[in-house]
Coordinates of C-alpha atoms in Angstrom, one line a residue:
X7 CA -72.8 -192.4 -14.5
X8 CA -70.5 -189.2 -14.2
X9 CA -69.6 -190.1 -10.9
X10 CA -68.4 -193.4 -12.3
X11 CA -66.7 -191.7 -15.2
X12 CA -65.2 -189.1 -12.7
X13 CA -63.4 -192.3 -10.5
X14 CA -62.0 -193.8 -13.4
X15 CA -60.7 -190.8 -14.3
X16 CA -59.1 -190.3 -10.8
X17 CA -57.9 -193.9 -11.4
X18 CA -56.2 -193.6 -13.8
X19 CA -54.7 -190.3 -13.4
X20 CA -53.0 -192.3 -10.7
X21 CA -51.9 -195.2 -12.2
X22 CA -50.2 -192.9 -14.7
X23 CA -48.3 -190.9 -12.0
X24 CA -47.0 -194.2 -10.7
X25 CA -45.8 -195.3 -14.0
X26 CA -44.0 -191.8 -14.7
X27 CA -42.8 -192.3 -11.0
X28 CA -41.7 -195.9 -12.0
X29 CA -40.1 -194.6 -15.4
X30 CA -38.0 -191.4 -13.5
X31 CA -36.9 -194.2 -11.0
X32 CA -35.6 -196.4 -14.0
X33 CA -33.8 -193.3 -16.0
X34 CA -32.0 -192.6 -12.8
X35 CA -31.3 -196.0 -12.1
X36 CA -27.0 -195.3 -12.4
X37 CA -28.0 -192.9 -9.7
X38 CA -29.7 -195.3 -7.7
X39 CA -27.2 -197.9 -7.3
X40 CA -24.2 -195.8 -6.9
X41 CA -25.7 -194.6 -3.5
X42 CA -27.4 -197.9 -3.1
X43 CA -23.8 -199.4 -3.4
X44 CA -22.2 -196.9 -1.6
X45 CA -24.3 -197.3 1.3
X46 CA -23.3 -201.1 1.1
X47 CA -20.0 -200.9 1.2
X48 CA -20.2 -198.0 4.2
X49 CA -22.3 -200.9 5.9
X50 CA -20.0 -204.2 4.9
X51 CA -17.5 -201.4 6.8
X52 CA -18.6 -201.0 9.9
X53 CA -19.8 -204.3 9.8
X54 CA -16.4 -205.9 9.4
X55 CA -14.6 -203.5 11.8
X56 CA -17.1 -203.6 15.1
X57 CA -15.8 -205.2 18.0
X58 CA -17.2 -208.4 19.0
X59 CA -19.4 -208.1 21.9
X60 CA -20.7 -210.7 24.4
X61 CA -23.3 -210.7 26.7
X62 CA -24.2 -213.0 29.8
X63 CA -27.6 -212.9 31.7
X64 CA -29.2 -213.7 35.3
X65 CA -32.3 -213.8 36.6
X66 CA -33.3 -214.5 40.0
X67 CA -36.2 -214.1 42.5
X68 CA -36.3 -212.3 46.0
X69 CA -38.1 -214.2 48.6
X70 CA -39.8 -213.0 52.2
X71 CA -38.7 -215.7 54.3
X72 CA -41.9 -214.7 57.0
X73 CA -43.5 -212.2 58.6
X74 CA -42.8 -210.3 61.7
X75 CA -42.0 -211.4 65.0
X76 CA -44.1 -209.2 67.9
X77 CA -41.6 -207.4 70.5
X78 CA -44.7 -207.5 72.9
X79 CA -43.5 -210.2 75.2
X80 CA -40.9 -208.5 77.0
X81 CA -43.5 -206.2 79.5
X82 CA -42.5 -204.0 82.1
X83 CA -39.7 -205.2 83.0
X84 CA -38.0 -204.8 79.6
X85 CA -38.5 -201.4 80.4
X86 CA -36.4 -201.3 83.5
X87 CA -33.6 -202.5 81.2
X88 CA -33.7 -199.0 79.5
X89 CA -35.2 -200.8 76.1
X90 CA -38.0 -200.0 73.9
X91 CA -38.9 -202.2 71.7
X92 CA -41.7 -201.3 69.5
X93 CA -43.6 -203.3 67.4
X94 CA -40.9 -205.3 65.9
X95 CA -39.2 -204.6 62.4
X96 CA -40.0 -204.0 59.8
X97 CA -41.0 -207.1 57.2
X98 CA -42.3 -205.4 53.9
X99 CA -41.1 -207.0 50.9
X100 CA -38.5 -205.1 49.2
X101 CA -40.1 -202.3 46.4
X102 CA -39.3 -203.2 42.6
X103 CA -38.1 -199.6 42.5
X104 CA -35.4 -200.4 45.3
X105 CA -33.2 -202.6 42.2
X106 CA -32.4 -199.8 40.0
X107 CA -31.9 -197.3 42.6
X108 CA -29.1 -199.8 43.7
X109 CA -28.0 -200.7 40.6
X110 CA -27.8 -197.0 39.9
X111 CA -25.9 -195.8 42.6
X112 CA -22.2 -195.0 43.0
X113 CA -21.0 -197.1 45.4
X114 CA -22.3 -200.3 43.4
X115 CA -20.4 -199.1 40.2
X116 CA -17.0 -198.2 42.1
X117 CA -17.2 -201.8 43.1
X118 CA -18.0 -203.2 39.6
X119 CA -14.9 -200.9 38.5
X120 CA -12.6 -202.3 40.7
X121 CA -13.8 -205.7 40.6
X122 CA -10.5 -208.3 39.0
X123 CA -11.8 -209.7 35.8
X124 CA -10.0 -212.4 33.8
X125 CA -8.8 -211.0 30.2
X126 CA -7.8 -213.1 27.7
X127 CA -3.8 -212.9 26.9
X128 CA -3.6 -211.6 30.7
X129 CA -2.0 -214.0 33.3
X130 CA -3.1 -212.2 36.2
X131 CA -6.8 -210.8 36.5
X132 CA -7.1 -206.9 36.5
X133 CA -9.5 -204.6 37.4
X134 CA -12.5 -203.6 35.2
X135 CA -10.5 -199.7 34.9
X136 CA -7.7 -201.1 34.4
X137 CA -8.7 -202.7 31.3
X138 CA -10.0 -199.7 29.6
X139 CA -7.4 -197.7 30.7
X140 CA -4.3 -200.1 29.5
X141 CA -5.2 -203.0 27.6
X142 CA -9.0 -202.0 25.4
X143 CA -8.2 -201.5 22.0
X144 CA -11.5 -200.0 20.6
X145 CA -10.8 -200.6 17.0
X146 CA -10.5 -198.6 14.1
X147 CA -14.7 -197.6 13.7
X148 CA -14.6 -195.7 17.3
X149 CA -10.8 -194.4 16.8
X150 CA -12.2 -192.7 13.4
X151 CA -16.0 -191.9 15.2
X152 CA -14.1 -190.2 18.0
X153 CA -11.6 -188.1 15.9
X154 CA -14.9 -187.1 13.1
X155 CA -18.0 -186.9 15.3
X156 CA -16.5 -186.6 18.3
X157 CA -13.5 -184.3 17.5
X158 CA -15.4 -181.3 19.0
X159 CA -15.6 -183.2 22.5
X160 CA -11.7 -184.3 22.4
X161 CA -10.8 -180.4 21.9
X162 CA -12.7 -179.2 24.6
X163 CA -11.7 -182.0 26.6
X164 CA -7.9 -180.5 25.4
X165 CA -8.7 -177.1 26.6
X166 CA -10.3 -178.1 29.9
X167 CA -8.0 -178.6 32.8
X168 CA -8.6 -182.2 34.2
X169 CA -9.5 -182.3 38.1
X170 CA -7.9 -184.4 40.1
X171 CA -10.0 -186.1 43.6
X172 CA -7.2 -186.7 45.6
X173 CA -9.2 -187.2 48.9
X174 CA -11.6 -189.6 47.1
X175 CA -10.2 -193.0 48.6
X176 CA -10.0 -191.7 52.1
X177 CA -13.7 -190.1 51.8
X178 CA -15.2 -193.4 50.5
X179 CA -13.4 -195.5 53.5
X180 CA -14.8 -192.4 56.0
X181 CA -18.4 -193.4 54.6
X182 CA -18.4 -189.8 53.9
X183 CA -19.0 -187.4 50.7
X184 CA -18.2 -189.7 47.6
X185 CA -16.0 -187.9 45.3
X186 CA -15.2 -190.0 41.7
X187 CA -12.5 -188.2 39.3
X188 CA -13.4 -187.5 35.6
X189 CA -12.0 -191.2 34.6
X190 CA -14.2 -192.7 36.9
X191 CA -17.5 -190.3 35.6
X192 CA -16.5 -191.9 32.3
X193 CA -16.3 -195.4 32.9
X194 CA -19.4 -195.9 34.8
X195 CA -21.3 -194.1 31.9
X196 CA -20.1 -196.7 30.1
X197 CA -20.2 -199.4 32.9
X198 CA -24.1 -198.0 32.7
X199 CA -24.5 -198.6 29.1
X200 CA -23.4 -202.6 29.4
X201 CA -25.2 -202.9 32.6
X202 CA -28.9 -203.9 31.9
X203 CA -31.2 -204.5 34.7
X204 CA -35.1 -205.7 34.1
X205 CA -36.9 -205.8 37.0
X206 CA -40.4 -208.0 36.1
X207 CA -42.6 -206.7 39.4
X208 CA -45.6 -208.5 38.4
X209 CA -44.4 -212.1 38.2
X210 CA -41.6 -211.1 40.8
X211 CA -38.0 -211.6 39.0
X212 CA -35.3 -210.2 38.0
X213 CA -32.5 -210.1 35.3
X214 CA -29.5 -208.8 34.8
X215 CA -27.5 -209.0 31.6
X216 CA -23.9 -207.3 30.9
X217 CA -22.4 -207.1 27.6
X218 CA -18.8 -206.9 27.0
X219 CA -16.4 -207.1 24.8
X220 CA -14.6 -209.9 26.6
X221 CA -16.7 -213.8 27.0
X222 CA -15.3 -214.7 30.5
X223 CA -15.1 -211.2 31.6
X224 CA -18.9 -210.0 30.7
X225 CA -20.3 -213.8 32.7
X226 CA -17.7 -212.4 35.9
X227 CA -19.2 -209.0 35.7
X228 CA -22.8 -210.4 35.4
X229 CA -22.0 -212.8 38.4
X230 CA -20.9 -209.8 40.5
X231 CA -23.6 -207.4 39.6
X232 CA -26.1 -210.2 40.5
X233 CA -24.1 -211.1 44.1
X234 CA -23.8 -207.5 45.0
X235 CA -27.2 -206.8 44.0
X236 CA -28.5 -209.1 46.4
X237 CA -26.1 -207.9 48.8
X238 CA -27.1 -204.1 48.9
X239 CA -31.0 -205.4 49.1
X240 CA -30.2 -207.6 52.2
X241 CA -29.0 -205.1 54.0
X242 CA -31.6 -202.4 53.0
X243 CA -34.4 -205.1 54.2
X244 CA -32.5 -206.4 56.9
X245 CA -31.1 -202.8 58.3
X246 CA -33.7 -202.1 61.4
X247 CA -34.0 -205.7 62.8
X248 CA -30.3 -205.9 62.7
X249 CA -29.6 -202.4 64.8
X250 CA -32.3 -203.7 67.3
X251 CA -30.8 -207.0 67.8
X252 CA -27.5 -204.7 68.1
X253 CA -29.0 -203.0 70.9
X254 CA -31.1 -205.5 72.5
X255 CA -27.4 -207.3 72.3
X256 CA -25.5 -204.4 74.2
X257 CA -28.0 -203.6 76.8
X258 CA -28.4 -208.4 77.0
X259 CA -24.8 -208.3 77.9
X260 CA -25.0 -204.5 80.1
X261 CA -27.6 -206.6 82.6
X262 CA -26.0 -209.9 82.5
X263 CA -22.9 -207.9 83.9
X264 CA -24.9 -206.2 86.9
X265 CA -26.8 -209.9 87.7
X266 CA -23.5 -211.4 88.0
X267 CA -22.0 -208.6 90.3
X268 CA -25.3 -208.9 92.5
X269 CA -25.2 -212.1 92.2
X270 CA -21.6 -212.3 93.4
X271 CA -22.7 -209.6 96.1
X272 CA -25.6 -211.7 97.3
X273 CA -23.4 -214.9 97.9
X274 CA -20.5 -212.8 99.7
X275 CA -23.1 -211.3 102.1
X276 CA -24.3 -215.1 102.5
X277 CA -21.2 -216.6 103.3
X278 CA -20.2 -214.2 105.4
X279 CA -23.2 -214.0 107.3
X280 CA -24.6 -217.3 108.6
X281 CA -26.2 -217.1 111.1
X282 CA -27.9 -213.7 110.8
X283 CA -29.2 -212.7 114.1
X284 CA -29.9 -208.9 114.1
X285 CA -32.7 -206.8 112.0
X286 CA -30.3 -205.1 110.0
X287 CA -28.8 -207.8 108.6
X288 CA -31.8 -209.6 107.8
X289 CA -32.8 -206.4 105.9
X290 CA -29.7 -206.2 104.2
X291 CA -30.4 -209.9 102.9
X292 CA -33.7 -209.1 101.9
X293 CA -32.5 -206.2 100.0
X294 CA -29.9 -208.4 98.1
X295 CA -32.1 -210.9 97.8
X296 CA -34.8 -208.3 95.8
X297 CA -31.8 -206.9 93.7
X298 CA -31.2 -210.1 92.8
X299 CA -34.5 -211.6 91.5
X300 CA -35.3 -208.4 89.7
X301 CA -31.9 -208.6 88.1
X302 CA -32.5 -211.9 86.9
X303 CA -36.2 -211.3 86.1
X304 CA -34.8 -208.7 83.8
X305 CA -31.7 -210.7 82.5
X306 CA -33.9 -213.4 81.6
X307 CA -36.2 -211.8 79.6
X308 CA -33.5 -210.3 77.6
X309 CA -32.1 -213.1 76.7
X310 CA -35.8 -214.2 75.9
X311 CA -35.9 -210.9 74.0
X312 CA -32.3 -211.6 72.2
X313 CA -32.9 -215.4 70.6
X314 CA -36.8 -213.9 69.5
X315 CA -34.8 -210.7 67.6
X316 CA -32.2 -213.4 66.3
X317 CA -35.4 -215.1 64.5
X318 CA -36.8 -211.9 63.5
X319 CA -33.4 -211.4 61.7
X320 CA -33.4 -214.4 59.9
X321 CA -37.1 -213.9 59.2
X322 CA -36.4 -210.6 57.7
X323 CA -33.5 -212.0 55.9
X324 CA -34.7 -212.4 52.2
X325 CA -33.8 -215.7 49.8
X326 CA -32.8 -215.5 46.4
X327 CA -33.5 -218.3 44.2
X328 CA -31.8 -218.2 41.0
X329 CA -33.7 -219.3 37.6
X330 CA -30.9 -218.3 35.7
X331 CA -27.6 -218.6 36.2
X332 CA -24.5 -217.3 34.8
X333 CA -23.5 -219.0 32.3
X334 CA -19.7 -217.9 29.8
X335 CA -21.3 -217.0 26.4
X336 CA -20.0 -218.9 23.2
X337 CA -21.2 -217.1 21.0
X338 CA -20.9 -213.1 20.5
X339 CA -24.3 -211.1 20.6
X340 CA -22.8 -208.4 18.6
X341 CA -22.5 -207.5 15.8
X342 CA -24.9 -208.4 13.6
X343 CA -23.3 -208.1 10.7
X344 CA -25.8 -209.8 8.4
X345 CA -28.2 -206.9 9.8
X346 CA -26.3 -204.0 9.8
X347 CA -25.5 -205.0 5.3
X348 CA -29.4 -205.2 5.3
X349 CA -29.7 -201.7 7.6
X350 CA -27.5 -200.2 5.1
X351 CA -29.2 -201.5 1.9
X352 CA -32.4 -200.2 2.8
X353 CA -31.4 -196.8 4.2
X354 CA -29.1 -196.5 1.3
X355 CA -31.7 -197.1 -1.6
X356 CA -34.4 -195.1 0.4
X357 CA -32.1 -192.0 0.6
X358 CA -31.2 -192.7 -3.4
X359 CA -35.1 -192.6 -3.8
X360 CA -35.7 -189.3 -2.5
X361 CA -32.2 -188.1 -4.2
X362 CA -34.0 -188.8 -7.2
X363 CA -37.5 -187.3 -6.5
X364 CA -35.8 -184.6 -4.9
X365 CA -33.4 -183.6 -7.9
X366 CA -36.9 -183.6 -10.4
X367 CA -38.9 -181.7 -7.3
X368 CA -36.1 -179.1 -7.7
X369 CA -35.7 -178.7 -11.2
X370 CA -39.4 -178.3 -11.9
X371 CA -39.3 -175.4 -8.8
X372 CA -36.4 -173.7 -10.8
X373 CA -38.4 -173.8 -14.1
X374 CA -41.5 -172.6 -12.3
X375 CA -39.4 -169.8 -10.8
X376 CA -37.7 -168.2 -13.8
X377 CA -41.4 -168.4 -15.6
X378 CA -42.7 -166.0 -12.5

């Protein structure tokens, strides 16, 4: 019976700290909706004055076109013709991780930043830094973000002399060292940030989506993220069956040169030579006649040799199927204004909440402090 007494004590204790809650809420109710307002209005702000934004998507699916061809077949003689050839190449499928290493790395964003995109109110299509540089307006929310929040970054970037990579072009073309100036750091940080990649390993596909500020523009970059995607990934899969066929190609052409000099040779010697009476001579036939047969024996086989590695290529040569394609978006995907108000509302009569618990929590600490 106490115990029963005690919990509808507890109870109610409760239910009247909720109601003098409920009743400090509703005396500070003026409070309440001037920062509940306030936060609407900063919302119905920056919703109103954020760019539009659009974003275009892809998704495709790598496929193995077969497995590996043996390099067996060529034999000893193969080996005459300077060649080893292994156990064929290499035929793995390409790792999930290998997509956002590409899509990561610099030379895949240079060539998204110098890609020509088509621009509304632009006659001519200009390049993806070019656009930023001379024609992107970011509106008034960024222009007053950048000079508030971010005023400490634009007076260090004042104060910091800008260096200039003058041998940057001629290192890229040299395959060498890849130098990118400031501008360039900048834009593919925020080539990076519209540049989503999601690489599904279990069920094998992939998508890319870009967002940008421009409809046509963000389907274009989308399209040529997607293209040289599959581009850098061919070559990565494709890399050691194509220097073998390379070389199985020079030395193919190397020994069909020497069969057609001893060939050549051989039929010389013949016609000049018919009716071969002495030993010597005959030896000297015999001798052409074995230079010849093991030149062709070897030429022969390498060209056996070159059409197999030409299938091995083609074999190793992955297909893309594309689930997805890119399509112009027609309607933006940003902002969300209707969110952002609701955002705002919420965060807005939250903080007015604890504004008005606070202010009570800090009175009763001052009046609990002059007592002591």
């Amino acid at each position: 019976m106490t115990q029963e007494n005690n919990n509808t004590a507890k109870v109610d204790e409760d239910a009247i700290d909720i109601i003098a809650l409920l009743k400090d809420f509703w005396s500070a109710r003026k409070t309440i909706l001037k920062i509940t307002g306030t936060f609407f209005l900063l919302g119905l702000f920056v919703a109103i004055f954020s760019k539009n934004e659009y974003t275009a998507a892809t998704t495709f699916v790598p496929l193995a076109q077969g497995s590996s061809v043996g390099g067996g077949s060529l034999g000893s003689l193969a080996s005459l013709a300077g060649i080893n050839l292994g156990g064929g190449a290499n035929s793995e499928e390409i790792s999930p991780e290998l997509y956002p290493q590409i899509v990561g790395s610099i030379p895949f964003q240079l060539e998204l930043l110098n890609m020509p995109l088509s621009i509304e109110g632009q006659s001519t299509p200009i390049s993806y830094k070019e656009y930023y540089k001379n024609i992107y307006n970011p509106g008034f929310l960024s222009t007053l973000k950048k000079y508030t929040l971010g005023l400490p970054g634009v007076l260090i970037k004042l104060l910091k002399s800008e260096e200039v990579a003058g041998e940057a072009g001629k290192n890229r073309k040299e395959n060498k060292i890849i130098t990118i100036s400031e501008e360039e750091s900048k834009l593919i940080a925020l080539l990076e940030s519209q540049v989503s990649l999601a690489v599904n390993a279990k069920e094998g596909f992939i998508s890319i989506s870009v967002t940008f500020p421009e409809a046509v523009a963000s389907a274009e970059v989308a399209l040529k993220a997607q293209q040289l995607l599959q581009q850098y990934a061919l070559q990565f899969k494709t890399q050691k069956s194509m220097e073998q066929l390379k070389y199985i190609e020079e030395r193919y052409v190397e020994k069909q040169n020497e069969f057609n000099t001893i060939k050549i040779a051989l039929a010389r010697f013949q016609d000049e030579n018919m009716g071969i009476n002495t030993a010597l001579g005959r030896t000297k036939l015999l001798q052409l006649q074995a230079d010849y047969d093991l030149a062709f024996s070897v030429y022969s086989e390498l060209a056996k040799q070159l059409e197999t590695q030409q299938l091995q290529v083609k074999k190793d040569t992955p297909l893309f199927t594309v689930l997805k394609p890119v399509t112009i978006p027609n309607e933006k995907s940003a902002p969300k204004r209707a969110l952002i108000l609701v955002v705002y509302l919420f965060l807005g009569f939250v903080l007015s909440l604890g504004v008005v618990l606070g202010k009570k929590y800090w009175q009763h600490f001052q009046k609990e402090w002059r007592l002591k």
